[in-house]
C-alpha cells in the first residue's frame, strides 16, 4: 500500500481535483486507520492529530510536489477543501 502512496508524478503542475481527492481519501484512511473517509468531515474530527497531519503533508509533497503549510491544512481540514486548495492556481496567494 505504501508503494502506491509514494508514486511520484513528474513535470505535472496542475492536478485534477478528483485525483487529489481520491488520493487524500486513501491516504487518510491509511493514516487514520479508518475505512470510510467522508469528503466533508474534518481530518481532526476523524481523530487526526498534528503528527498525522505532517505525514499527509509529506505524502502530498512526495506524490504531487505540493508544498502545503500546516496552516493551510488547518484552514482546509476536509478532503474536499484540501483538494480544492491543492488544485488552486499557484499564484492565488489569497486563497488561504
mmCIF file of N, CA, C and O in Angstrom:
data_model
loop_
_atom_site.group_PDB
_atom_site.id
_atom_site.type_symbol
_atom_site.label_atom_id
_atom_site.label_comp_id
_atom_site.label_asym_id
_atom_site.label_seq_id
_atom_site.Cartn_x
_atom_site.Cartn_y
_atom_site.Cartn_z
ATOM 1 N N UNK A 1 0.831 -1.196 0.000
ATOM 2 C CA UNK A 1 0.000 0.000 0.000
ATOM 3 C C UNK A 1 0.869 1.251 0.000
ATOM 4 O O UNK A 1 0.585 2.191 -0.710
ATOM 5 N N UNK A 2 1.922 1.277 0.805
ATOM 6 C CA UNK A 2 2.760 2.457 0.892
ATOM 7 C C UNK A 2 3.413 2.757 -0.457
ATOM 8 O O UNK A 2 3.583 3.916 -0.807
ATOM 9 N N UNK A 3 3.768 1.740 -1.232
ATOM 10 C CA UNK A 3 4.355 1.960 -2.549
ATOM 11 C C UNK A 3 3.405 2.738 -3.450
ATOM 12 O O UNK A 3 3.827 3.596 -4.212
ATOM 13 N N UNK A 4 2.112 2.445 -3.359
ATOM 14 C CA UNK A 4 1.119 3.147 -4.153
ATOM 15 C C UNK A 4 1.060 4.615 -3.737
ATOM 16 O O UNK A 4 0.984 5.509 -4.576
ATOM 17 N N UNK A 5 1.125 4.877 -2.455
ATOM 18 C CA UNK A 5 1.027 6.242 -1.956
ATOM 19 C C UNK A 5 2.227 7.087 -2.345
ATOM 20 O O UNK A 5 2.114 8.301 -2.467
ATOM 21 N N UNK A 6 3.368 6.477 -2.547
ATOM 22 C CA UNK A 6 4.577 7.239 -2.800
ATOM 23 C C UNK A 6 4.914 7.390 -4.278
ATOM 24 O O UNK A 6 5.969 7.899 -4.613
ATOM 25 N N UNK A 7 4.017 6.976 -5.186
ATOM 26 C CA UNK A 7 4.263 7.194 -6.605
ATOM 27 C C UNK A 7 4.433 8.682 -6.859
ATOM 28 O O UNK A 7 3.705 9.500 -6.329
ATOM 29 N N UNK A 8 5.400 9.036 -7.684
ATOM 30 C CA UNK A 8 5.690 10.442 -7.943
ATOM 31 C C UNK A 8 5.274 10.805 -9.359
ATOM 32 O O UNK A 8 5.607 10.112 -10.307
ATOM 33 N N UNK A 9 4.540 11.896 -9.492
ATOM 34 C CA UNK A 9 4.210 12.448 -10.792
ATOM 35 C C UNK A 9 5.302 13.442 -11.152
ATOM 36 O O UNK A 9 5.627 14.324 -10.366
ATOM 37 N N UNK A 10 5.867 13.322 -12.328
ATOM 38 C CA UNK A 10 6.954 14.189 -12.741
ATOM 39 C C UNK A 10 6.443 15.198 -13.774
ATOM 40 O O UNK A 10 5.681 14.849 -14.676
ATOM 41 N N UNK A 11 6.850 16.450 -13.627
ATOM 42 C CA UNK A 11 6.537 17.527 -14.577
ATOM 43 C C UNK A 11 5.044 17.827 -14.679
ATOM 44 O O UNK A 11 4.583 18.271 -15.716
ATOM 45 N N UNK A 12 4.305 17.601 -13.667
ATOM 46 C CA UNK A 12 2.890 17.941 -13.681
ATOM 47 C C UNK A 12 2.694 19.129 -12.755
ATOM 48 O O UNK A 12 3.077 19.089 -11.589
ATOM 49 N N UNK A 13 2.105 20.207 -13.287
ATOM 50 C CA UNK A 13 1.954 21.411 -12.480
ATOM 51 C C UNK A 13 0.518 21.673 -12.059
ATOM 52 O O UNK A 13 0.278 22.436 -11.142
ATOM 53 N N UNK A 14 -0.440 21.074 -12.733
ATOM 54 C CA UNK A 14 -1.832 21.196 -12.324
ATOM 55 C C UNK A 14 -2.395 19.797 -12.123
ATOM 56 O O UNK A 14 -1.972 18.846 -12.768
ATOM 57 N N UNK A 15 -3.352 19.716 -11.231
ATOM 58 C CA UNK A 15 -3.897 18.419 -10.882
ATOM 59 C C UNK A 15 -5.410 18.475 -10.907
ATOM 60 O O UNK A 15 -6.011 19.497 -10.609
ATOM 61 N N UNK A 16 -5.996 17.351 -11.231
ATOM 62 C CA UNK A 16 -7.437 17.214 -11.212
ATOM 63 C C UNK A 16 -7.900 17.096 -9.758
ATOM 64 O O UNK A 16 -7.337 16.311 -8.988
ATOM 65 N N UNK A 17 -8.895 17.871 -9.398
ATOM 66 C CA UNK A 17 -9.377 17.866 -8.014
ATOM 67 C C UNK A 17 -9.848 16.477 -7.584
ATOM 68 O O UNK A 17 -9.617 16.061 -6.452
ATOM 69 N N UNK A 18 -10.472 15.732 -8.491
ATOM 70 C CA UNK A 18 -10.926 14.383 -8.143
ATOM 71 C C UNK A 18 -9.736 13.461 -7.874
ATOM 72 O O UNK A 18 -9.775 12.654 -6.951
ATOM 73 N N UNK A 19 -8.678 13.591 -8.668
ATOM 74 C CA UNK A 19 -7.478 12.776 -8.460
ATOM 75 C C UNK A 19 -6.881 13.042 -7.072
ATOM 76 O O UNK A 19 -6.540 12.111 -6.340
ATOM 77 N N UNK A 20 -6.784 14.305 -6.713
ATOM 78 C CA UNK A 20 -6.234 14.661 -5.399
ATOM 79 C C UNK A 20 -7.174 14.202 -4.299
ATOM 80 O O UNK A 20 -6.741 13.644 -3.286
ATOM 81 N N UNK A 21 -8.461 14.395 -4.488
ATOM 82 C CA UNK A 21 -9.457 13.977 -3.504
ATOM 83 C C UNK A 21 -9.407 12.465 -3.279
ATOM 84 O O UNK A 21 -9.414 11.997 -2.128
ATOM 85 N N UNK A 22 -9.337 11.703 -4.342
ATOM 86 C CA UNK A 22 -9.254 10.240 -4.218
ATOM 87 C C UNK A 22 -7.977 9.829 -3.485
ATOM 88 O O UNK A 22 -7.996 8.935 -2.632
ATOM 89 N N UNK A 23 -6.863 10.477 -3.833
ATOM 90 C CA UNK A 23 -5.599 10.192 -3.162
ATOM 91 C C UNK A 23 -5.700 10.503 -1.669
ATOM 92 O O UNK A 23 -5.276 9.708 -0.823
ATOM 93 N N UNK A 24 -6.292 11.662 -1.330
ATOM 94 C CA UNK A 24 -6.431 12.040 0.073
ATOM 95 C C UNK A 24 -7.302 11.046 0.842
ATOM 96 O O UNK A 24 -6.983 10.700 1.984
ATOM 97 N N UNK A 25 -8.363 10.576 0.234
ATOM 98 C CA UNK A 25 -9.237 9.615 0.918
ATOM 99 C C UNK A 25 -8.492 8.323 1.237
ATOM 100 O O UNK A 25 -8.609 7.782 2.341
ATOM 101 N N UNK A 26 -7.706 7.827 0.290
ATOM 102 C CA UNK A 26 -6.921 6.612 0.525
ATOM 103 C C UNK A 26 -5.861 6.870 1.592
ATOM 104 O O UNK A 26 -5.677 6.080 2.524
ATOM 105 N N UNK A 27 -5.185 7.990 1.465
ATOM 106 C CA UNK A 27 -4.120 8.331 2.412
ATOM 107 C C UNK A 27 -4.671 8.516 3.819
ATOM 108 O O UNK A 27 -4.132 7.972 4.784
ATOM 109 N N UNK A 28 -5.757 9.279 3.957
ATOM 110 C CA UNK A 28 -6.335 9.498 5.288
ATOM 111 C C UNK A 28 -6.815 8.189 5.884
ATOM 112 O O UNK A 28 -6.673 7.957 7.084
ATOM 113 N N UNK A 29 -7.407 7.332 5.056
ATOM 114 C CA UNK A 29 -7.864 6.031 5.541
ATOM 115 C C UNK A 29 -6.697 5.234 6.109
ATOM 116 O O UNK A 29 -6.806 4.618 7.174
ATOM 117 N N UNK A 30 -5.570 5.287 5.424
ATOM 118 C CA UNK A 30 -4.366 4.594 5.877
ATOM 119 C C UNK A 30 -3.814 5.223 7.156
ATOM 120 O O UNK A 30 -3.562 4.537 8.144
ATOM 121 N N UNK A 31 -3.649 6.529 7.147
ATOM 122 C CA UNK A 31 -3.044 7.250 8.277
ATOM 123 C C UNK A 31 -3.928 7.184 9.523
ATOM 124 O O UNK A 31 -3.434 7.008 10.637
ATOM 125 N N UNK A 32 -5.239 7.333 9.328
ATOM 126 C CA UNK A 32 -6.169 7.357 10.462
ATOM 127 C C UNK A 32 -6.706 5.976 10.822
ATOM 128 O O UNK A 32 -7.451 5.836 11.790
ATOM 129 N N UNK A 33 -6.348 4.971 10.009
ATOM 130 C CA UNK A 33 -6.834 3.605 10.220
ATOM 131 C C UNK A 33 -8.354 3.583 10.320
ATOM 132 O O UNK A 33 -8.939 2.980 11.218
ATOM 133 N N UNK A 34 -8.976 4.281 9.352
ATOM 134 C CA UNK A 34 -10.430 4.398 9.274
ATOM 135 C C UNK A 34 -10.856 4.022 7.860
ATOM 136 O O UNK A 34 -10.355 4.618 6.903
ATOM 137 N N UNK A 35 -11.763 3.053 7.703
ATOM 138 C CA UNK A 35 -12.114 2.599 6.359
ATOM 139 C C UNK A 35 -12.883 3.615 5.513
ATOM 140 O O UNK A 35 -12.679 3.704 4.318
ATOM 141 N N UNK A 36 -13.739 4.399 6.111
ATOM 142 C CA UNK A 36 -14.568 5.348 5.369
ATOM 143 C C UNK A 36 -14.149 6.777 5.685
ATOM 144 O O UNK A 36 -14.161 7.194 6.848
ATOM 145 N N UNK A 37 -13.805 7.528 4.652
ATOM 146 C CA UNK A 37 -13.416 8.924 4.830
ATOM 147 C C UNK A 37 -14.396 9.793 4.041
ATOM 148 O O UNK A 37 -14.358 9.838 2.811
ATOM 149 N N UNK A 38 -15.295 10.502 4.741
ATOM 150 C CA UNK A 38 -16.224 11.407 4.053
ATOM 151 C C UNK A 38 -15.484 12.611 3.475
ATOM 152 O O UNK A 38 -14.437 13.015 3.975
ATOM 153 N N UNK A 39 -16.038 13.194 2.429
ATOM 154 C CA UNK A 39 -15.423 14.358 1.798
ATOM 155 C C UNK A 39 -15.503 15.619 2.647
ATOM 156 O O UNK A 39 -14.677 16.511 2.503
ATOM 157 N N UNK A 40 -16.511 15.695 3.506
ATOM 158 C CA UNK A 40 -16.794 16.958 4.185
ATOM 159 C C UNK A 40 -16.632 16.917 5.705
ATOM 160 O O UNK A 40 -17.181 17.753 6.416
ATOM 161 N N UNK A 41 -15.869 15.971 6.211
ATOM 162 C CA UNK A 41 -15.622 15.878 7.650
ATOM 163 C C UNK A 41 -14.160 16.207 7.920
ATOM 164 O O UNK A 41 -13.263 15.709 7.229
ATOM 165 N N UNK A 42 -13.923 17.015 8.928
ATOM 166 C CA UNK A 42 -12.579 17.463 9.262
ATOM 167 C C UNK A 42 -11.657 16.292 9.619
ATOM 168 O O UNK A 42 -12.059 15.358 10.323
ATOM 169 N N UNK A 43 -10.434 16.381 9.150
ATOM 170 C CA UNK A 43 -9.383 15.428 9.494
ATOM 171 C C UNK A 43 -9.284 15.272 11.010
ATOM 172 O O UNK A 43 -9.133 14.179 11.532
ATOM 173 N N UNK A 44 -9.407 16.376 11.707
ATOM 174 C CA UNK A 44 -9.261 16.379 13.161
ATOM 175 C C UNK A 44 -10.491 15.780 13.848
ATOM 176 O O UNK A 44 -10.364 15.123 14.874
ATOM 177 N N UNK A 45 -11.676 15.966 13.260
ATOM 178 C CA UNK A 45 -12.884 15.327 13.795
ATOM 179 C C UNK A 45 -12.850 13.818 13.591
ATOM 180 O O UNK A 45 -13.507 13.069 14.316
ATOM 181 N N UNK A 46 -12.076 13.367 12.622
ATOM 182 C CA UNK A 46 -11.916 11.932 12.374
ATOM 183 C C UNK A 46 -10.842 11.315 13.273
ATOM 184 O O UNK A 46 -10.546 10.133 13.179
ATOM 185 N N UNK A 47 -10.257 12.137 14.142
ATOM 186 C CA UNK A 47 -9.255 11.641 15.079
ATOM 187 C C UNK A 47 -7.827 11.989 14.709
ATOM 188 O O UNK A 47 -6.886 11.556 15.381
ATOM 189 N N UNK A 48 -7.652 12.760 13.631
ATOM 190 C CA UNK A 48 -6.311 13.133 13.190
ATOM 191 C C UNK A 48 -5.625 14.065 14.174
ATOM 192 O O UNK A 48 -6.263 14.897 14.809
ATOM 193 N N UNK A 49 -4.336 13.902 14.294
ATOM 194 C CA UNK A 49 -3.502 14.729 15.174
ATOM 195 C C UNK A 49 -2.429 15.424 14.335
ATOM 196 O O UNK A 49 -2.238 15.125 13.157
ATOM 197 N N UNK A 50 -1.692 16.321 14.958
ATOM 198 C CA UNK A 50 -0.718 17.130 14.229
ATOM 199 C C UNK A 50 0.377 16.292 13.564
ATOM 200 O O UNK A 50 0.790 16.587 12.436
ATOM 201 N N UNK A 51 0.841 15.255 14.215
ATOM 202 C CA UNK A 51 1.878 14.422 13.612
ATOM 203 C C UNK A 51 1.342 13.701 12.377
ATOM 204 O O UNK A 51 2.027 13.606 11.345
ATOM 205 N N UNK A 52 0.110 13.232 12.452
ATOM 206 C CA UNK A 52 -0.512 12.588 11.295
ATOM 207 C C UNK A 52 -0.731 13.598 10.168
ATOM 208 O O UNK A 52 -0.599 13.263 8.994
ATOM 209 N N UNK A 53 -1.061 14.827 10.533
ATOM 210 C CA UNK A 53 -1.206 15.890 9.543
ATOM 211 C C UNK A 53 0.103 16.074 8.777
ATOM 212 O O UNK A 53 0.116 16.211 7.555
ATOM 213 N N UNK A 54 1.226 16.050 9.492
ATOM 214 C CA UNK A 54 2.524 16.216 8.851
ATOM 215 C C UNK A 54 2.838 15.043 7.918
ATOM 216 O O UNK A 54 3.472 15.230 6.880
ATOM 217 N N UNK A 55 2.382 13.856 8.258
ATOM 218 C CA UNK A 55 2.544 12.697 7.378
ATOM 219 C C UNK A 55 1.780 12.937 6.072
ATOM 220 O O UNK A 55 2.296 12.694 4.977
ATOM 221 N N UNK A 56 0.553 13.441 6.181
ATOM 222 C CA UNK A 56 -0.260 13.735 4.998
ATOM 223 C C UNK A 56 0.427 14.805 4.148
ATOM 224 O O UNK A 56 0.539 14.665 2.924
ATOM 225 N N UNK A 57 0.890 15.868 4.782
ATOM 226 C CA UNK A 57 1.570 16.947 4.063
ATOM 227 C C UNK A 57 2.796 16.402 3.329
ATOM 228 O O UNK A 57 3.045 16.747 2.167
ATOM 229 N N UNK A 58 3.547 15.536 3.981
ATOM 230 C CA UNK A 58 4.729 14.946 3.356
ATOM 231 C C UNK A 58 4.361 14.094 2.139
ATOM 232 O O UNK A 58 5.030 14.134 1.111
ATOM 233 N N UNK A 59 3.287 13.318 2.257
ATOM 234 C CA UNK A 59 2.849 12.493 1.123
ATOM 235 C C UNK A 59 2.363 13.361 -0.040
ATOM 236 O O UNK A 59 2.588 13.014 -1.204
ATOM 237 N N UNK A 60 1.705 14.479 0.246
ATOM 238 C CA UNK A 60 1.286 15.393 -0.823
ATOM 239 C C UNK A 60 2.507 15.978 -1.537
ATOM 240 O O UNK A 60 2.513 16.129 -2.754
ATOM 241 N N UNK A 61 3.530 16.284 -0.767
ATOM 242 C CA UNK A 61 4.776 16.801 -1.357
ATOM 243 C C UNK A 61 5.429 15.730 -2.243
ATOM 244 O O UNK A 61 5.849 15.993 -3.366
ATOM 245 N N UNK A 62 5.491 14.501 -1.728
ATOM 246 C CA UNK A 62 6.128 13.410 -2.461
ATOM 247 C C UNK A 62 5.340 13.034 -3.710
ATOM 248 O O UNK A 62 5.918 12.872 -4.788
ATOM 249 N N UNK A 63 4.038 12.921 -3.598
ATOM 250 C CA UNK A 63 3.192 12.444 -4.712
ATOM 251 C C UNK A 63 2.967 13.504 -5.776
ATOM 252 O O UNK A 63 3.013 13.237 -6.964
ATOM 253 N N UNK A 64 2.692 14.748 -5.342
ATOM 254 C CA UNK A 64 2.312 15.798 -6.280
ATOM 255 C C UNK A 64 3.307 16.954 -6.368
ATOM 256 O O UNK A 64 3.133 17.852 -7.171
ATOM 257 N N UNK A 65 4.296 16.962 -5.495
ATOM 258 C CA UNK A 65 5.228 18.082 -5.475
ATOM 259 C C UNK A 65 4.632 19.337 -4.875
ATOM 260 O O UNK A 65 5.106 20.445 -5.121
ATOM 261 N N UNK A 66 3.589 19.189 -4.079
ATOM 262 C CA UNK A 66 2.888 20.334 -3.492
ATOM 263 C C UNK A 66 3.475 20.695 -2.134
ATOM 264 O O UNK A 66 3.770 19.822 -1.327
ATOM 265 N N UNK A 67 3.609 21.974 -1.898
ATOM 266 C CA UNK A 67 4.046 22.475 -0.597
ATOM 267 C C UNK A 67 2.816 23.028 0.117
ATOM 268 O O UNK A 67 2.349 24.122 -0.183
ATOM 269 N N UNK A 68 2.293 22.258 1.041
ATOM 270 C CA UNK A 68 1.115 22.660 1.811
ATOM 271 C C UNK A 68 1.581 22.993 3.221
ATOM 272 O O UNK A 68 2.208 22.166 3.883
ATOM 273 N N UNK A 69 1.275 24.180 3.680
ATOM 274 C CA UNK A 69 1.685 24.566 5.031
ATOM 275 C C UNK A 69 0.724 23.956 6.052
ATOM 276 O O UNK A 69 -0.443 23.681 5.734
ATOM 277 N N UNK A 70 1.184 23.756 7.279
ATOM 278 C CA UNK A 70 0.273 23.285 8.325
ATOM 279 C C UNK A 70 -0.923 24.222 8.505
ATOM 280 O O UNK A 70 -2.042 23.760 8.725
ATOM 281 N N UNK A 71 -0.699 25.533 8.374
ATOM 282 C CA UNK A 71 -1.814 26.482 8.497
ATOM 283 C C UNK A 71 -2.845 26.257 7.398
ATOM 284 O O UNK A 71 -4.052 26.245 7.669
ATOM 285 N N UNK A 72 -2.398 26.057 6.170
ATOM 286 C CA UNK A 72 -3.331 25.798 5.067
ATOM 287 C C UNK A 72 -4.128 24.526 5.332
ATOM 288 O O UNK A 72 -5.331 24.471 5.069
ATOM 289 N N UNK A 73 -3.477 23.509 5.872
ATOM 290 C CA UNK A 73 -4.162 22.251 6.193
ATOM 291 C C UNK A 73 -5.234 22.499 7.253
ATOM 292 O O UNK A 73 -6.360 22.028 7.128
ATOM 293 N N UNK A 74 -4.892 23.252 8.294
ATOM 294 C CA UNK A 74 -5.847 23.539 9.373
ATOM 295 C C UNK A 74 -7.031 24.350 8.852
ATOM 296 O O UNK A 74 -8.174 24.138 9.272
ATOM 297 N N UNK A 75 -6.769 25.266 7.920
ATOM 298 C CA UNK A 75 -7.842 26.092 7.369
ATOM 299 C C UNK A 75 -8.687 25.350 6.331
ATOM 300 O O UNK A 75 -9.785 25.782 6.004
ATOM 301 N N UNK A 76 -8.182 24.256 5.810
ATOM 302 C CA UNK A 76 -8.894 23.433 4.827
ATOM 303 C C UNK A 76 -8.816 21.973 5.284
ATOM 304 O O UNK A 76 -8.184 21.147 4.639
ATOM 305 N N UNK A 77 -9.473 21.631 6.407
ATOM 306 C CA UNK A 77 -9.244 20.321 7.034
ATOM 307 C C UNK A 77 -10.062 19.158 6.492
ATOM 308 O O UNK A 77 -9.962 18.048 7.005
ATOM 309 N N UNK A 78 -10.875 19.396 5.460
ATOM 310 C CA UNK A 78 -11.647 18.290 4.889
ATOM 311 C C UNK A 78 -11.002 17.851 3.575
ATOM 312 O O UNK A 78 -10.242 18.601 2.963
ATOM 313 N N UNK A 79 -11.325 16.652 3.138
ATOM 314 C CA UNK A 79 -10.803 16.166 1.859
ATOM 315 C C UNK A 79 -11.185 17.139 0.750
ATOM 316 O O UNK A 79 -10.356 17.544 -0.065
ATOM 317 N N UNK A 80 -12.430 17.542 0.736
ATOM 318 C CA UNK A 80 -12.939 18.426 -0.308
ATOM 319 C C UNK A 80 -12.208 19.769 -0.314
ATOM 320 O O UNK A 80 -11.738 20.228 -1.358
ATOM 321 N N UNK A 81 -12.067 20.393 0.842
ATOM 322 C CA UNK A 81 -11.419 21.705 0.928
ATOM 323 C C UNK A 81 -9.922 21.619 0.624
ATOM 324 O O UNK A 81 -9.368 22.478 -0.067
ATOM 325 N N UNK A 82 -9.266 20.572 1.120
ATOM 326 C CA UNK A 82 -7.827 20.439 0.890
ATOM 327 C C UNK A 82 -7.537 20.135 -0.579
ATOM 328 O O UNK A 82 -6.588 20.680 -1.159
ATOM 329 N N UNK A 83 -8.350 19.299 -1.201
ATOM 330 C CA UNK A 83 -8.175 19.009 -2.631
ATOM 331 C C UNK A 83 -8.368 20.280 -3.450
ATOM 332 O O UNK A 83 -7.606 20.550 -4.380
ATOM 333 N N UNK A 84 -9.364 21.075 -3.103
ATOM 334 C CA UNK A 84 -9.603 22.342 -3.798
ATOM 335 C C UNK A 84 -8.392 23.264 -3.645
ATOM 336 O O UNK A 84 -7.946 23.887 -4.596
ATOM 337 N N UNK A 85 -7.858 23.335 -2.434
ATOM 338 C CA UNK A 85 -6.675 24.163 -2.183
ATOM 339 C C UNK A 85 -5.482 23.669 -3.000
ATOM 340 O O UNK A 85 -4.753 24.466 -3.592
ATOM 341 N N UNK A 86 -5.279 22.361 -3.044
ATOM 342 C CA UNK A 86 -4.151 21.790 -3.789
ATOM 343 C C UNK A 86 -4.254 22.077 -5.282
ATOM 344 O O UNK A 86 -3.238 22.192 -5.963
ATOM 345 N N UNK A 87 -5.474 22.191 -5.786
ATOM 346 C CA UNK A 87 -5.686 22.382 -7.220
ATOM 347 C C UNK A 87 -5.849 23.847 -7.610
ATOM 348 O O UNK A 87 -5.988 24.157 -8.795
ATOM 349 N N UNK A 88 -5.840 24.744 -6.634
ATOM 350 C CA UNK A 88 -5.951 26.173 -6.930
ATOM 351 C C UNK A 88 -4.695 26.635 -7.657
ATOM 352 O O UNK A 88 -3.611 26.085 -7.438
ATOM 353 N N UNK A 89 -4.830 27.622 -8.510
ATOM 354 C CA UNK A 89 -3.637 28.154 -9.191
ATOM 355 C C UNK A 89 -2.570 28.558 -8.184
ATOM 356 O O UNK A 89 -2.875 29.107 -7.126
ATOM 357 N N UNK A 90 -1.323 28.261 -8.491
ATOM 358 C CA UNK A 90 -0.212 28.537 -7.587
ATOM 359 C C UNK A 90 -0.066 30.004 -7.251
ATOM 360 O O UNK A 90 0.430 30.359 -6.209
ATOM 361 N N UNK A 91 -0.503 30.893 -8.154
ATOM 362 C CA UNK A 91 -0.361 32.318 -7.887
ATOM 363 C C UNK A 91 -1.541 32.899 -7.120
ATOM 364 O O UNK A 91 -1.616 34.094 -6.901
ATOM 365 N N UNK A 92 -2.453 32.064 -6.698
ATOM 366 C CA UNK A 92 -3.610 32.530 -5.930
ATOM 367 C C UNK A 92 -3.211 32.665 -4.464
ATOM 368 O O UNK A 92 -3.610 31.872 -3.621
ATOM 369 N N UNK A 93 -2.421 33.660 -4.160
ATOM 370 C CA UNK A 93 -1.882 33.831 -2.811
ATOM 371 C C UNK A 93 -2.950 34.060 -1.758
ATOM 372 O O UNK A 93 -2.784 33.713 -0.601
ATOM 373 N N UNK A 94 -4.050 34.646 -2.153
ATOM 374 C CA UNK A 94 -5.064 34.961 -1.158
ATOM 375 C C UNK A 94 -6.075 33.839 -0.985
ATOM 376 O O UNK A 94 -7.073 34.001 -0.295
ATOM 377 N N UNK A 95 -5.829 32.657 -1.585
ATOM 378 C CA UNK A 95 -6.769 31.550 -1.444
ATOM 379 C C UNK A 95 -6.879 31.108 0.007
ATOM 380 O O UNK A 95 -7.955 30.921 0.538
ATOM 381 N N UNK A 96 -5.751 30.924 0.660
ATOM 382 C CA UNK A 96 -5.747 30.571 2.092
ATOM 383 C C UNK A 96 -4.713 31.378 2.812
ATOM 384 O O UNK A 96 -3.653 31.613 2.418
#
